[in-house]
């Protein structure tokens, strides 16, 4: 989607799949020179500390590659689990659904001073 | 030898039951208000039946033995049904303890010529019946505890209402202390409310929380973080001067969170964030 990447996680991720996702995603960010990554986890009902860390990692990696990460559609049970596990995912932006996540990314993009000089090529 | 005695007791079942019923009607503690005489008689005869059928020389000393299960089950259900009828635990226990007298009397008839054996068995039977009495007490207390925990669950559920104050704004007034169990309920309800209504701002009003200690503050921070993970913003409102004082004195850092003194200012902040405006409109007078 333009300069944004949209990832929807449709199945409960087991560890290896999560690692593959992390790798693929970060490659895609590089290839497309993405400015934003939107991860939709609304179908995810179970999360463990590993998964929490993967999400945190993706956000961290994207940010040093100058892309912002927004996690959208987190289920209440997942949020509570992450908090109870002591993983508040600091540095990750969140939104209620994909629509609002997009709006958030767009508003953050327009707030960037170097936006025009950087992303106009394609 | 004990086996013989138990068989002897079994053969004297009718006498024991009769004696017990007599003792009951003469006991001054025992008021016969609740049950009819027939009901009481059938209940008592059933208990004597079960008692004499399940007792044997092994479990007379070992109360946890599995063949006593019918007896413990019956005593439990008896206690519960009597508690529902309004008997005090004392009355139920007395009811069971009077059975001891009848049993010991029958025992006395069986062993009239050996005082030392009589003494030994008296102690055994006495302990056995005491144990049944204690069991009845325990059942009573467990029943009470169940009721209490059920009520506290209901109270926790009742005292955490999620209110939709505006399109996109939720509020949850918390009344009473936040403990771990309640935080869980508060969090679940709030987050579910956010999902259901698609709200992006949640106001947690703590005007009704009597005191904020570090534990409560920790729970608040958890709730705020969980809301953030969902993609909504959480405002804590209703911070009274006393709460502000204790929070600062305890060295709790709430600076990362949006906090407001009143629900009104939290609402104003929410309107501002959602770019809403509330204005006074001059009414046309006709």
Coordinates of C-alpha atoms in Angstrom, one line a residue:
Chain A
X1 CA 0.0 0.0 0.0
X2 CA 2.1 2.8 -1.2
X3 CA 4.9 3.5 1.2
X4 CA 3.2 1.4 3.9
X5 CA 3.4 -2.4 4.5
X6 CA 0.3 -4.2 5.7
X7 CA 0.8 -7.5 7.5
X8 CA -2.2 -9.5 8.7
X9 CA -1.6 -12.4 11.0
X10 CA -4.4 -14.8 10.4
X11 CA -3.2 -17.9 12.4
X12 CA -1.8 -18.3 15.8
X13 CA 1.9 -18.0 15.3
X14 CA 4.2 -20.6 16.6
X15 CA 7.8 -19.6 17.2
X16 CA 9.4 -20.6 13.9
X17 CA 6.7 -18.9 11.9
X18 CA 7.1 -15.8 13.9
X19 CA 10.8 -15.7 13.2
X20 CA 10.2 -16.2 9.5
X21 CA 7.7 -13.3 9.6
X22 CA 10.2 -11.1 11.3
X23 CA 12.9 -11.8 8.7
X24 CA 10.5 -11.5 5.7
X25 CA 9.0 -8.4 7.0
X26 CA 12.3 -6.6 7.5
X27 CA 13.4 -7.6 4.0
X28 CA 10.2 -6.2 2.6
X29 CA 10.7 -3.0 4.5
X30 CA 14.2 -2.7 2.9
X31 CA 13.1 -3.7 -0.6
X32 CA 10.1 -1.3 -0.8
X33 CA 11.8 1.5 1.3
X34 CA 8.6 1.4 3.4
X35 CA 7.9 4.3 5.7
X36 CA 5.4 2.5 7.8
X37 CA 4.5 -1.1 8.8
X38 CA 1.0 -2.0 9.9
X39 CA 0.6 -5.3 11.7
X40 CA -3.0 -6.5 12.1
X41 CA -3.2 -9.0 14.9
X42 CA -6.9 -9.0 15.3
X43 CA -7.1 -12.7 14.6
X44 CA -4.5 -13.5 17.1
X45 CA -6.1 -14.9 20.3
X46 CA -3.0 -16.4 22.1
X47 CA 0.2 -14.6 22.6
X48 CA 3.3 -15.6 24.6
X49 CA 6.3 -13.7 25.7
X50 CA 8.2 -14.8 22.6
X51 CA 5.5 -13.4 20.3
X52 CA 5.5 -10.2 22.4
X53 CA 9.3 -10.0 21.9
X54 CA 9.0 -10.6 18.2
X55 CA 6.5 -7.7 17.8
X56 CA 8.8 -5.5 19.9
X57 CA 11.8 -6.6 17.7
X58 CA 9.9 -5.8 14.5
X59 CA 9.2 -2.4 15.8
X60 CA 12.7 -1.8 16.8
X61 CA 14.2 -3.0 13.5
X62 CA 11.8 -0.9 11.5
X63 CA 12.5 2.2 13.5
X64 CA 16.2 2.0 12.8
X65 CA 15.3 1.6 9.2
X66 CA 13.3 4.7 9.4
X67 CA 9.9 3.0 9.3
X68 CA 7.2 3.3 11.9
X69 CA 5.3 0.3 13.3
X70 CA 1.7 0.3 14.2
X71 CA 0.1 -2.7 15.8
X72 CA -3.7 -2.8 15.3
X73 CA -6.6 -4.8 16.5
X74 CA -5.2 -6.3 19.6
X75 CA -7.7 -8.5 21.5
X76 CA -8.3 -7.5 25.1
X77 CA -7.1 -10.9 26.3
X78 CA -3.9 -10.5 24.4
X79 CA -3.3 -7.0 25.8
X80 CA -3.9 -8.2 29.4
X81 CA -1.5 -11.2 28.8
X82 CA 1.2 -8.9 27.5
X83 CA 0.9 -6.5 30.4
X84 CA 0.9 -9.4 32.9
X85 CA 4.0 -10.7 31.2
X86 CA 5.6 -7.3 31.8
X87 CA 5.9 -6.5 28.0
X88 CA 4.3 -3.1 27.6
X89 CA 5.8 -2.8 24.0
X90 CA 7.2 0.6 24.6
X91 CA 8.0 2.3 21.3
X92 CA 5.2 0.5 19.4
X93 CA 2.3 2.5 18.2
X94 CA -1.1 1.0 18.5
X95 CA -4.5 1.6 17.0
X96 CA -7.9 0.0 17.4
X97 CA -8.3 -1.2 13.8
X98 CA -6.6 -1.0 10.4
X99 CA -8.5 2.1 9.4
X100 CA -7.3 4.1 12.4
X101 CA -3.9 2.6 12.1
X102 CA -3.6 3.9 8.5
X103 CA -4.9 7.3 9.7
X104 CA -2.3 7.3 12.5
X105 CA 0.5 6.4 10.1
X106 CA -0.5 9.1 7.6
X107 CA -0.7 11.7 10.2
X108 CA 2.7 10.7 11.5
X109 CA 4.1 10.8 7.9
X110 CA 2.8 14.3 7.3
X111 CA 4.4 15.4 10.6
X112 CA 7.8 14.3 9.3
X113 CA 9.9 17.2 8.2
X114 CA 12.0 15.3 5.7
X115 CA 9.1 13.4 4.2
X116 CA 9.0 15.1 0.8
X117 CA 12.7 14.8 0.0
X118 CA 12.7 11.2 1.0
X119 CA 9.7 9.4 -0.3
X120 CA 8.9 11.1 -3.6
X121 CA 10.9 8.8 -5.9
X122 CA 8.2 6.2 -6.5
Chain B
X1 CA -12.9 -58.5 68.7
X2 CA -13.7 -55.0 67.5
X3 CA -15.4 -56.6 64.6
X4 CA -17.7 -58.4 67.0
X5 CA -18.5 -55.3 68.8
X6 CA -19.4 -53.5 65.5
X7 CA -21.6 -56.4 64.5
X8 CA -23.2 -56.2 67.9
X9 CA -23.8 -52.5 67.4
X10 CA -25.4 -53.3 64.0
X11 CA -27.7 -55.8 65.6
X12 CA -28.8 -53.2 68.1
X13 CA -29.6 -50.6 65.4
X14 CA -33.2 -50.2 66.3
X15 CA -32.4 -49.7 69.9
X16 CA -29.8 -47.1 69.1
X17 CA -32.2 -45.2 66.8
X18 CA -34.9 -45.3 69.4
X19 CA -32.6 -44.1 72.2
X20 CA -31.3 -41.4 69.9
X21 CA -34.7 -40.1 69.1
X22 CA -35.6 -40.1 72.7
X23 CA -32.5 -38.2 73.6
X24 CA -33.2 -35.7 70.9
X25 CA -36.7 -34.9 72.1
X26 CA -35.5 -34.6 75.7
X27 CA -32.4 -32.4 74.9
X28 CA -33.2 -28.9 76.0
X29 CA -30.8 -27.3 73.5
X30 CA -32.6 -28.9 70.7
X31 CA -35.7 -27.2 69.4
X32 CA -38.0 -29.1 67.2
X33 CA -39.4 -26.2 65.4
X34 CA -38.1 -26.7 61.9
X35 CA -38.8 -30.4 61.1
X36 CA -41.8 -32.5 61.6
X37 CA -41.3 -35.5 63.8
X38 CA -41.6 -38.0 60.9
X39 CA -39.1 -36.1 58.8
X40 CA -36.6 -36.1 61.7
X41 CA -37.2 -39.8 62.3
X42 CA -36.6 -40.8 58.7
X43 CA -33.5 -38.6 58.6
X44 CA -32.1 -40.0 61.8
X45 CA -32.8 -43.6 60.8
X46 CA -31.1 -43.0 57.5
X47 CA -28.0 -41.6 59.2
X48 CA -27.8 -44.5 61.7
X49 CA -28.2 -46.9 58.8
X50 CA -25.3 -45.3 56.8
X51 CA -23.2 -45.0 59.9
X52 CA -23.5 -48.6 60.9
X53 CA -23.1 -49.8 57.4
X54 CA -19.9 -47.9 56.6
X55 CA -18.2 -48.3 60.0
X56 CA -15.7 -51.1 60.4
X57 CA -12.7 -51.9 62.6
X58 CA -10.3 -50.2 60.2
X59 CA -11.9 -46.9 59.6
X60 CA -12.8 -46.5 63.2
X61 CA -9.3 -45.1 63.6
X62 CA -8.7 -43.9 60.0
X63 CA -11.2 -41.2 59.2
X64 CA -9.8 -40.5 55.7
X65 CA -10.6 -44.1 54.6
X66 CA -12.5 -44.2 51.4
X67 CA -15.3 -46.5 52.6
X68 CA -16.5 -43.7 54.9
X69 CA -17.4 -41.7 51.8
X70 CA -21.2 -42.4 51.9
X71 CA -21.2 -41.3 55.5
X72 CA -19.3 -38.1 54.9
X73 CA -21.4 -37.3 51.8
X74 CA -24.6 -37.9 53.7
X75 CA -23.5 -35.7 56.7
X76 CA -22.4 -32.9 54.3
X77 CA -25.7 -32.9 52.4
X78 CA -27.6 -33.2 55.8
X79 CA -25.7 -30.2 57.1
X80 CA -26.3 -28.1 54.0
X81 CA -30.0 -28.9 53.9
X82 CA -30.4 -28.1 57.6
X83 CA -28.4 -24.9 57.2
X84 CA -30.9 -23.9 54.5
X85 CA -33.7 -24.7 56.8
X86 CA -32.3 -22.2 59.4
X87 CA -30.6 -24.6 61.9
X88 CA -27.6 -23.1 63.6
X89 CA -24.4 -25.1 63.3
X90 CA -24.6 -25.7 67.0
X91 CA -28.0 -27.4 66.6
X92 CA -26.8 -29.6 63.9
X93 CA -23.6 -30.5 65.8
X94 CA -25.7 -31.2 68.9
X95 CA -28.0 -33.4 66.8
X96 CA -25.0 -35.5 65.8
X97 CA -23.4 -35.5 69.3
X98 CA -26.6 -36.9 70.9
X99 CA -26.1 -40.0 68.6
X100 CA -22.9 -40.6 70.6
X101 CA -24.8 -41.1 73.8
X102 CA -27.1 -43.7 72.1
X103 CA -24.1 -45.5 70.6
X104 CA -22.2 -45.6 73.9
X105 CA -25.3 -46.8 75.7
X106 CA -25.6 -49.7 73.3
X107 CA -21.9 -50.4 73.7
X108 CA -22.3 -50.4 77.4
X109 CA -25.0 -53.1 77.1
X110 CA -22.8 -55.2 74.8
X111 CA -19.7 -55.2 77.0
X112 CA -20.9 -55.1 80.6
X113 CA -18.2 -57.4 82.0
X114 CA -14.9 -55.9 80.7
X115 CA -14.4 -52.3 81.9
X116 CA -11.1 -51.8 80.2
X117 CA -12.4 -52.9 76.8
X118 CA -15.5 -50.8 77.3
X119 CA -13.2 -47.8 78.1
X120 CA -11.1 -48.3 75.0
X121 CA -14.1 -48.7 72.7
X122 CA -15.9 -45.8 74.3
X123 CA -12.9 -43.5 73.5
X124 CA -12.8 -44.9 69.9
X125 CA -16.5 -44.4 69.2
X126 CA -16.5 -41.1 70.9
X127 CA -13.7 -39.8 68.7
X128 CA -15.4 -41.2 65.7
X129 CA -18.7 -39.4 66.3
X130 CA -16.7 -36.2 67.3
X131 CA -15.1 -36.4 63.9
X132 CA -18.5 -36.6 62.2
X133 CA -19.6 -33.5 64.2
X134 CA -16.5 -31.6 63.1
X135 CA -17.2 -32.7 59.5
X136 CA -20.6 -31.1 59.8
X137 CA -19.1 -27.9 61.1
X138 CA -16.6 -27.8 58.3
X139 CA -19.3 -28.3 55.7
X140 CA -21.2 -25.5 57.3
X141 CA -18.2 -23.1 57.1
X142 CA -17.3 -24.1 53.6
X143 CA -20.8 -23.4 52.5
X144 CA -20.6 -20.0 54.1
X145 CA -17.3 -19.3 52.5
X146 CA -18.7 -20.2 49.1
X147 CA -21.6 -17.8 49.6
X148 CA -19.2 -15.0 50.6
X149 CA -16.8 -15.5 47.7
X150 CA -19.7 -15.6 45.3
X151 CA -21.1 -12.4 46.7
X152 CA -17.7 -10.6 46.5
X153 CA -17.5 -11.7 42.8
X154 CA -20.8 -10.2 42.2
X155 CA -19.8 -7.0 43.9
X156 CA -16.7 -6.8 41.8
X157 CA -18.8 -7.3 38.7
X158 CA -21.4 -4.7 39.8
X159 CA -19.0 -2.0 40.8
X160 CA -17.2 -1.8 37.5
X161 CA -19.6 -0.3 35.0
X162 CA -18.4 0.8 31.6
X163 CA -20.2 4.0 30.6
X164 CA -20.2 5.4 27.1
X165 CA -20.2 9.1 27.8
X166 CA -19.7 10.2 24.2
X167 CA -19.2 8.7 20.8
X168 CA -15.7 7.4 21.1
X169 CA -15.3 8.2 24.8
X170 CA -15.8 5.6 27.6
X171 CA -15.7 6.2 31.3
X172 CA -15.3 3.7 34.1
X173 CA -15.9 5.0 37.6
X174 CA -14.1 2.8 40.2
X175 CA -15.6 2.5 43.6
X176 CA -13.7 0.7 46.3
X177 CA -10.2 -0.5 46.6
X178 CA -8.4 -2.0 43.5
X179 CA -6.9 -5.3 44.3
X180 CA -5.4 -7.8 41.8
X181 CA -8.6 -9.7 41.3
X182 CA -10.6 -6.5 40.7
X183 CA -8.0 -5.0 38.4
X184 CA -8.4 -8.0 36.3
X185 CA -12.2 -7.5 36.0
X186 CA -11.7 -3.7 35.5
X187 CA -9.2 -4.3 32.7
X188 CA -11.3 -7.0 31.0
X189 CA -14.5 -4.9 31.1
X190 CA -12.7 -1.7 30.0
X191 CA -10.9 -3.4 27.1
X192 CA -14.0 -5.2 26.0
X193 CA -15.9 -2.0 26.2
X194 CA -13.3 -0.3 23.9
X195 CA -13.6 -3.2 21.4
X196 CA -17.4 -3.1 21.5
X197 CA -17.8 0.6 21.0
X198 CA -14.7 1.3 19.0
X199 CA -13.8 4.1 21.5
X200 CA -10.4 5.6 21.4
X201 CA -10.4 7.3 24.8
X202 CA -11.1 5.6 28.1
X203 CA -11.5 7.6 31.3
X204 CA -10.7 5.8 34.5
X205 CA -12.3 7.7 37.3
X206 CA -10.8 6.9 40.7
X207 CA -12.8 9.4 42.8
X208 CA -14.4 6.4 44.6
X209 CA -11.1 4.8 45.5
X210 CA -10.4 5.5 49.2
X211 CA -6.7 5.2 49.1
X212 CA -4.0 4.7 46.5
X213 CA -1.0 2.7 47.6
X214 CA 1.9 1.5 45.5
X215 CA 0.0 -1.7 44.7
X216 CA -3.1 0.2 43.5
X217 CA -0.9 2.5 41.5
X218 CA 0.8 -0.5 39.9
X219 CA -2.6 -1.8 38.9
X220 CA -3.6 1.5 37.4
X221 CA -0.4 1.6 35.4
X222 CA -1.1 -1.9 34.1
X223 CA -4.6 -0.9 33.0
X224 CA -3.3 2.2 31.3
X225 CA -0.6 0.2 29.5
X226 CA -3.1 -2.4 28.4
X227 CA -5.4 0.3 27.0
X228 CA -2.5 1.7 25.1
X229 CA -1.7 -1.7 23.6
X230 CA -5.3 -1.8 22.3
X231 CA -4.7 1.4 20.5
X232 CA -6.8 3.6 22.8
X233 CA -5.8 6.3 25.2
X234 CA -6.5 6.0 28.9
X235 CA -7.0 9.1 31.2
X236 CA -7.0 8.8 34.9
X237 CA -9.3 11.2 36.5
X238 CA -10.7 12.0 40.0
X239 CA -7.3 12.4 41.7
X240 CA -8.2 14.0 45.0
X241 CA -5.6 16.0 46.9
X242 CA -5.1 13.2 49.4
X243 CA -4.4 10.8 46.6
X244 CA -2.0 13.2 45.0
X245 CA -0.2 13.6 48.3
X246 CA 0.2 9.9 49.0
X247 CA 1.2 9.2 45.4
X248 CA 4.0 11.7 45.6
X249 CA 5.1 10.8 49.1
X250 CA 5.3 7.1 48.1
X251 CA 7.5 8.2 45.1
X252 CA 5.1 6.7 42.5
X253 CA 5.8 8.0 39.1
X254 CA 2.5 8.7 37.3
X255 CA 4.1 11.3 35.0
X256 CA 3.9 9.0 32.0
X257 CA 0.1 8.9 32.3
X258 CA -2.5 11.5 31.5
X259 CA -4.0 12.4 34.9
X260 CA -6.7 14.9 35.7
X261 CA -8.2 16.1 38.9
X262 CA -11.8 15.9 37.9
X263 CA -13.9 13.9 35.4
X264 CA -14.8 17.2 33.9
X265 CA -11.3 18.1 32.9
X266 CA -10.7 14.6 31.6
X267 CA -13.8 15.0 29.4
X268 CA -12.5 18.3 28.2
X269 CA -9.2 16.7 27.3
X270 CA -11.0 13.9 25.5
X271 CA -13.1 16.4 23.5
X272 CA -10.0 18.3 22.6
X273 CA -8.2 15.2 21.4
X274 CA -11.2 14.1 19.3
X275 CA -11.5 17.7 18.0
X276 CA -14.9 18.1 19.4
X277 CA -16.3 21.4 20.7
X278 CA -19.0 22.0 23.3
X279 CA -20.7 25.3 23.0
X280 CA -23.5 27.1 24.6
X281 CA -26.2 27.8 22.1
X282 CA -28.5 30.7 22.5
X283 CA -32.1 29.5 22.5
X284 CA -34.5 31.4 20.4
X285 CA -37.2 32.8 22.6
X286 CA -40.6 33.1 21.0

